[in-house]
């Protein structure tokens, strides 16, 4: 039956669930369509026969190992990912698959360094990954440096500089530091301009494994659905300044 009934909200049974220890049930659907009478104890030979048939079909249809779909939820560091630990990006690089881009999911702490030139009240996305269903974005809005961690649309954690950044050449850093490597680990977002901290925010629950199955990593723009609702009506919210270089490294 699996680690929990689909209609039960408690997920504690997911941890440590072993399909080899699960209880098999047996029903005669010709006589008992509502599956009210479990025949497993009354017909052990039939149960054993059907279990063997299941294993044959599961193997031929690549279902084994049973329960493997749950594995990455509890081991996010083993999800499909690039082998790189740092990246150098430039404007025009977009639609990079999430699995090949820097990770902002549980346990992957990052520091992004952006060399840029700003006009008055600069606005637009510096970089982002994911979309409206979950992701991370760093952007400017009216000159204010901002970042948002979209936890699957359930929670939105933000950091912002209280004052707009002056026009001219600057180096911006956006740091996401996780408390640990466990799934849903909290994190701290720190914003710096020319080495001076200008904003800080707290991520109470992070996303394990991946934000989406189809959204991407973009530089200087947010293609697809927007990560942040703050610029939803202005998407793709292209950066209106000059982005000279974006360097991201794991820390």
Short mmCIF file of C-alpha atoms in Angstrom, two decimals:
data_model
loop_
_atom_site.label_atom_id
_atom_site.label_comp_id
_atom_site.label_asym_id
_atom_site.label_seq_id
_atom_site.Cartn_x
_atom_site.Cartn_y
_atom_site.Cartn_z
CA UNK A 1 0.00 0.00 0.00
CA UNK A 2 2.97 2.28 0.44
CA UNK A 3 4.26 4.46 3.27
CA UNK A 4 0.96 6.28 3.80
CA UNK A 5 -2.60 6.53 2.54
CA UNK A 6 -2.99 9.31 -0.04
CA UNK A 7 -5.65 11.00 2.08
CA UNK A 8 -3.52 11.11 5.27
CA UNK A 9 -1.65 14.37 5.79
CA UNK A 10 0.87 12.92 8.28
CA UNK A 11 4.12 12.22 6.40
CA UNK A 12 6.12 10.85 9.35
CA UNK A 13 5.75 7.32 7.98
CA UNK A 14 7.72 8.24 4.86
CA UNK A 15 10.99 8.28 6.77
CA UNK A 16 12.51 4.82 7.03
CA UNK A 17 9.72 3.10 5.09
CA UNK A 18 10.91 -0.22 3.62
CA UNK A 19 8.73 -1.92 0.96
CA UNK A 20 10.09 -5.32 2.02
CA UNK A 21 8.46 -4.83 5.42
CA UNK A 22 5.13 -3.59 4.07
CA UNK A 23 1.94 -5.63 4.55
CA UNK A 24 0.35 -7.19 1.46
CA UNK A 25 -3.43 -7.40 1.21
CA UNK A 26 -5.56 -9.62 -1.01
CA UNK A 27 -9.09 -8.95 -2.30
CA UNK A 28 -11.46 -10.76 -4.63
CA UNK A 29 -12.67 -7.83 -6.74
CA UNK A 30 -15.29 -10.00 -8.43
CA UNK A 31 -17.13 -10.37 -5.14
CA UNK A 32 -15.73 -7.52 -3.04
CA UNK A 33 -15.36 -4.44 -5.24
CA UNK A 34 -15.02 -2.10 -2.23
CA UNK A 35 -12.08 -4.12 -0.84
CA UNK A 36 -13.71 -4.57 2.55
CA UNK A 37 -12.59 -8.16 3.23
CA UNK A 38 -8.84 -8.89 3.27
CA UNK A 39 -8.21 -12.51 2.19
CA UNK A 40 -4.44 -12.49 2.78
CA UNK A 41 -4.59 -14.74 5.87
CA UNK A 42 -7.22 -17.04 4.34
CA UNK A 43 -5.46 -17.56 1.00
CA UNK A 44 -1.69 -17.37 1.60
CA UNK A 45 -0.87 -19.48 -1.50
CA UNK A 46 -2.80 -17.14 -3.81
CA UNK A 47 -1.15 -14.13 -2.17
CA UNK A 48 2.31 -15.65 -2.71
CA UNK A 49 1.45 -16.40 -6.36
CA UNK A 50 0.34 -12.83 -7.04
CA UNK A 51 3.33 -11.34 -5.24
CA UNK A 52 5.59 -13.33 -7.55
CA UNK A 53 3.63 -12.13 -10.58
CA UNK A 54 3.96 -8.56 -9.36
CA UNK A 55 7.74 -8.84 -9.10
CA UNK A 56 7.99 -10.17 -12.65
CA UNK A 57 5.85 -7.33 -14.03
CA UNK A 58 7.57 -4.71 -11.86
CA UNK A 59 10.98 -5.78 -13.16
CA UNK A 60 9.91 -5.82 -16.81
CA UNK A 61 8.28 -2.38 -16.49
CA UNK A 62 11.22 -0.84 -14.57
CA UNK A 63 9.24 -0.23 -11.38
CA UNK A 64 11.98 -1.59 -9.11
CA UNK A 65 13.22 -0.56 -6.65
CA UNK A 66 9.79 0.09 -5.17
CA UNK A 67 9.67 3.42 -3.37
CA UNK A 68 12.70 4.87 -5.14
CA UNK A 69 10.68 7.97 -6.03
CA UNK A 70 10.82 8.96 -2.36
CA UNK A 71 14.61 8.66 -2.13
CA UNK A 72 15.56 12.13 -3.34
CA UNK A 73 13.13 13.79 -0.91
CA UNK A 74 15.38 12.61 1.90
CA UNK A 75 18.71 12.71 0.05
CA UNK A 76 18.53 15.99 -1.97
CA UNK A 77 22.32 16.11 -2.38
CA UNK A 78 22.13 13.02 -4.57
CA UNK A 79 19.67 14.51 -7.08
CA UNK A 80 20.73 14.97 -10.70
CA UNK A 81 23.05 17.96 -10.83
CA UNK A 82 26.01 19.55 -12.54
CA UNK A 83 29.41 18.48 -11.25
CA UNK A 84 30.51 22.14 -11.17
CA UNK A 85 30.91 24.02 -7.90
CA UNK A 86 31.25 27.50 -9.45
CA UNK A 87 29.99 29.24 -12.57
CA UNK A 88 30.77 32.31 -14.66
CA UNK A 89 27.71 33.77 -16.42
CA UNK A 90 27.09 36.68 -18.78
CA UNK A 91 23.97 38.43 -20.15
CA UNK A 92 22.17 36.41 -22.80
CA UNK A 93 22.65 33.10 -21.05
CA UNK A 94 19.17 31.84 -20.28
CA UNK A 95 16.99 28.76 -20.26
CA UNK A 96 19.70 26.68 -18.61
CA UNK A 97 18.08 23.51 -17.18
CA UNK A 98 17.77 23.65 -13.41
CA UNK A 99 19.76 20.42 -13.01
CA UNK A 100 22.72 21.99 -14.87
CA UNK A 101 22.64 25.31 -12.99
CA UNK A 102 23.68 26.33 -9.46
CA UNK A 103 21.37 24.86 -6.86
CA UNK A 104 19.42 26.90 -4.35
CA UNK A 105 17.66 23.92 -2.78
CA UNK A 106 18.21 22.55 0.73
CA UNK A 107 21.85 22.52 1.78
CA UNK A 108 23.43 24.16 -1.28
CA UNK A 109 24.81 27.44 0.06
CA UNK A 110 25.81 29.96 -2.62
CA UNK A 111 27.46 33.32 -3.06
CA UNK A 112 26.65 35.27 -6.22
CA UNK A 113 28.89 38.19 -7.17
CA UNK A 114 27.56 40.59 -9.82
CA UNK A 115 29.60 43.35 -11.46
CA UNK A 116 27.20 45.91 -12.91
CA UNK A 117 26.54 49.49 -13.89
CA UNK A 118 23.29 51.05 -12.68
CA UNK A 119 21.22 53.96 -13.88
CA UNK A 120 18.86 55.92 -11.63
CA UNK A 121 16.19 53.67 -10.07
CA UNK A 122 17.59 50.58 -11.79
CA UNK A 123 15.22 47.65 -12.12
CA UNK A 124 15.16 44.11 -13.45
CA UNK A 125 16.24 40.55 -12.73
CA UNK A 126 19.94 39.85 -12.17
CA UNK A 127 19.50 36.07 -12.13
CA UNK A 128 16.85 33.55 -11.19
CA UNK A 129 15.99 29.88 -11.20
CA UNK A 130 12.55 28.26 -11.20
CA UNK A 131 9.20 29.94 -11.64
CA UNK A 132 5.95 30.83 -9.97
CA UNK A 133 5.64 27.33 -8.49
CA UNK A 134 8.99 27.65 -6.73
CA UNK A 135 12.39 29.25 -7.21
CA UNK A 136 14.93 31.87 -6.24
CA UNK A 137 15.44 35.31 -7.76
CA UNK A 138 17.77 38.28 -7.22
CA UNK A 139 16.68 41.57 -8.74
CA UNK A 140 16.57 45.36 -8.48
CA UNK A 141 13.35 47.31 -8.23
CA UNK A 142 13.43 51.10 -8.24
CA UNK A 143 17.08 50.90 -7.26
CA UNK A 144 16.44 48.62 -4.26
CA UNK A 145 18.38 45.35 -4.22
CA UNK A 146 16.04 42.44 -3.52
CA UNK A 147 16.00 38.66 -3.32
CA UNK A 148 13.15 36.21 -2.88
CA UNK A 149 13.04 32.52 -2.03
CA UNK A 150 9.78 31.04 -3.33
CA UNK A 151 9.09 27.88 -1.34
CA UNK A 152 6.80 26.09 -3.80
CA UNK A 153 4.31 28.96 -3.74
CA UNK A 154 3.48 28.17 -0.10
CA UNK A 155 5.91 30.60 1.52
CA UNK A 156 7.80 33.56 0.05
CA UNK A 157 10.85 34.74 1.97
CA UNK A 158 12.32 38.11 1.03
CA UNK A 159 15.31 40.36 1.63
CA UNK A 160 15.65 43.97 0.50
CA UNK A 161 17.94 46.98 0.84
CA UNK A 162 16.08 49.79 2.64
CA UNK A 163 17.56 52.45 0.37
CA UNK A 164 18.08 52.44 -3.40
CA UNK A 165 21.58 51.89 -4.74
CA UNK A 166 23.24 54.95 -6.21
CA UNK A 167 23.80 55.02 -9.99
CA UNK A 168 27.23 53.94 -11.25
CA UNK A 169 29.52 50.93 -11.12
CA UNK A 170 29.01 48.51 -8.25
CA UNK A 171 29.69 44.97 -7.13
CA UNK A 172 26.64 43.27 -5.67
CA UNK A 173 26.72 40.04 -3.66
CA UNK A 174 23.77 37.82 -2.83
CA UNK A 175 24.54 35.07 -0.35
CA UNK A 176 22.26 32.17 0.60
CA UNK A 177 23.71 30.33 3.60
CA UNK A 178 21.87 27.20 4.78
CA UNK A 179 21.95 26.17 8.43
CA UNK A 180 22.62 22.56 7.43
CA UNK A 181 22.29 19.94 4.70
CA UNK A 182 19.02 18.38 5.85
CA UNK A 183 15.87 18.67 3.75
CA UNK A 184 13.90 21.91 4.24
CA UNK A 185 16.88 23.38 6.11
CA UNK A 186 16.46 27.06 7.02
CA UNK A 187 18.79 29.60 5.45
CA UNK A 188 19.87 33.24 5.69
CA UNK A 189 19.88 35.56 2.67
CA UNK A 190 22.46 38.36 2.88
CA UNK A 191 22.65 41.26 0.42
CA UNK A 192 25.85 43.32 0.01
CA UNK A 193 26.81 46.27 -2.17
CA UNK A 194 30.53 46.99 -2.58
CA UNK A 195 31.28 44.80 0.43
CA UNK A 196 28.77 46.47 2.76
CA UNK A 197 25.73 44.55 4.00
CA UNK A 198 22.52 46.31 2.92
CA UNK A 199 19.85 43.68 3.62
CA UNK A 200 19.13 40.35 5.24
CA UNK A 201 16.27 37.88 5.25
CA UNK A 202 15.45 34.50 6.69
CA UNK A 203 14.25 31.39 4.83
CA UNK A 204 12.36 29.28 7.36
CA UNK A 205 11.73 26.30 5.06
CA UNK A 206 13.69 25.51 1.92
CA UNK A 207 12.87 23.28 -1.05
CA UNK A 208 14.57 19.86 -1.20
CA UNK A 209 15.75 18.33 -4.50
CA UNK A 210 14.27 20.71 -7.12
CA UNK A 211 11.97 23.72 -7.60
CA UNK A 212 10.22 22.59 -10.80
CA UNK A 213 10.38 20.08 -13.62
CA UNK A 214 10.36 22.59 -16.47
CA UNK A 215 11.58 26.05 -15.41
CA UNK A 216 15.17 27.19 -15.91
CA UNK A 217 18.07 29.37 -14.77
CA UNK A 218 18.19 32.79 -16.47
CA UNK A 219 20.66 35.69 -16.39
CA UNK A 220 19.39 39.26 -16.63
CA UNK A 221 15.78 38.22 -17.20
CA UNK A 222 13.10 35.87 -15.80
CA UNK A 223 11.76 33.77 -18.66
CA UNK A 224 8.87 31.37 -18.27
CA UNK A 225 6.68 32.11 -15.27
CA UNK A 226 8.06 34.74 -12.85
CA UNK A 227 9.57 33.56 -9.57
CA UNK A 228 8.39 36.65 -7.67
CA UNK A 229 4.90 38.12 -7.63
CA UNK A 230 6.55 41.51 -7.05
CA UNK A 231 7.27 41.75 -10.79
CA UNK A 232 4.60 39.36 -12.07
CA UNK A 233 2.92 42.05 -14.18
CA UNK A 234 6.30 43.22 -15.55
CA UNK A 235 7.67 39.81 -16.56
CA UNK A 236 10.13 38.91 -17.99
CA UNK A 237 11.45 41.98 -16.11
CA UNK A 238 14.73 42.32 -18.02
CA UNK A 239 17.51 44.16 -16.22
CA UNK A 240 17.76 47.75 -17.50
CA UNK A 241 21.37 48.33 -16.43
CA UNK A 242 24.62 46.77 -17.63
CA UNK A 243 25.43 43.37 -16.18
CA UNK A 244 29.12 42.79 -16.87
CA UNK A 245 29.70 39.52 -15.04
CA UNK A 246 27.93 37.06 -12.74
CA UNK A 247 29.99 34.63 -10.68
CA UNK A 248 28.27 32.02 -8.50
CA UNK A 249 30.07 29.62 -6.22
CA UNK A 250 29.09 27.14 -3.54
CA UNK A 251 30.26 28.12 -0.05
#
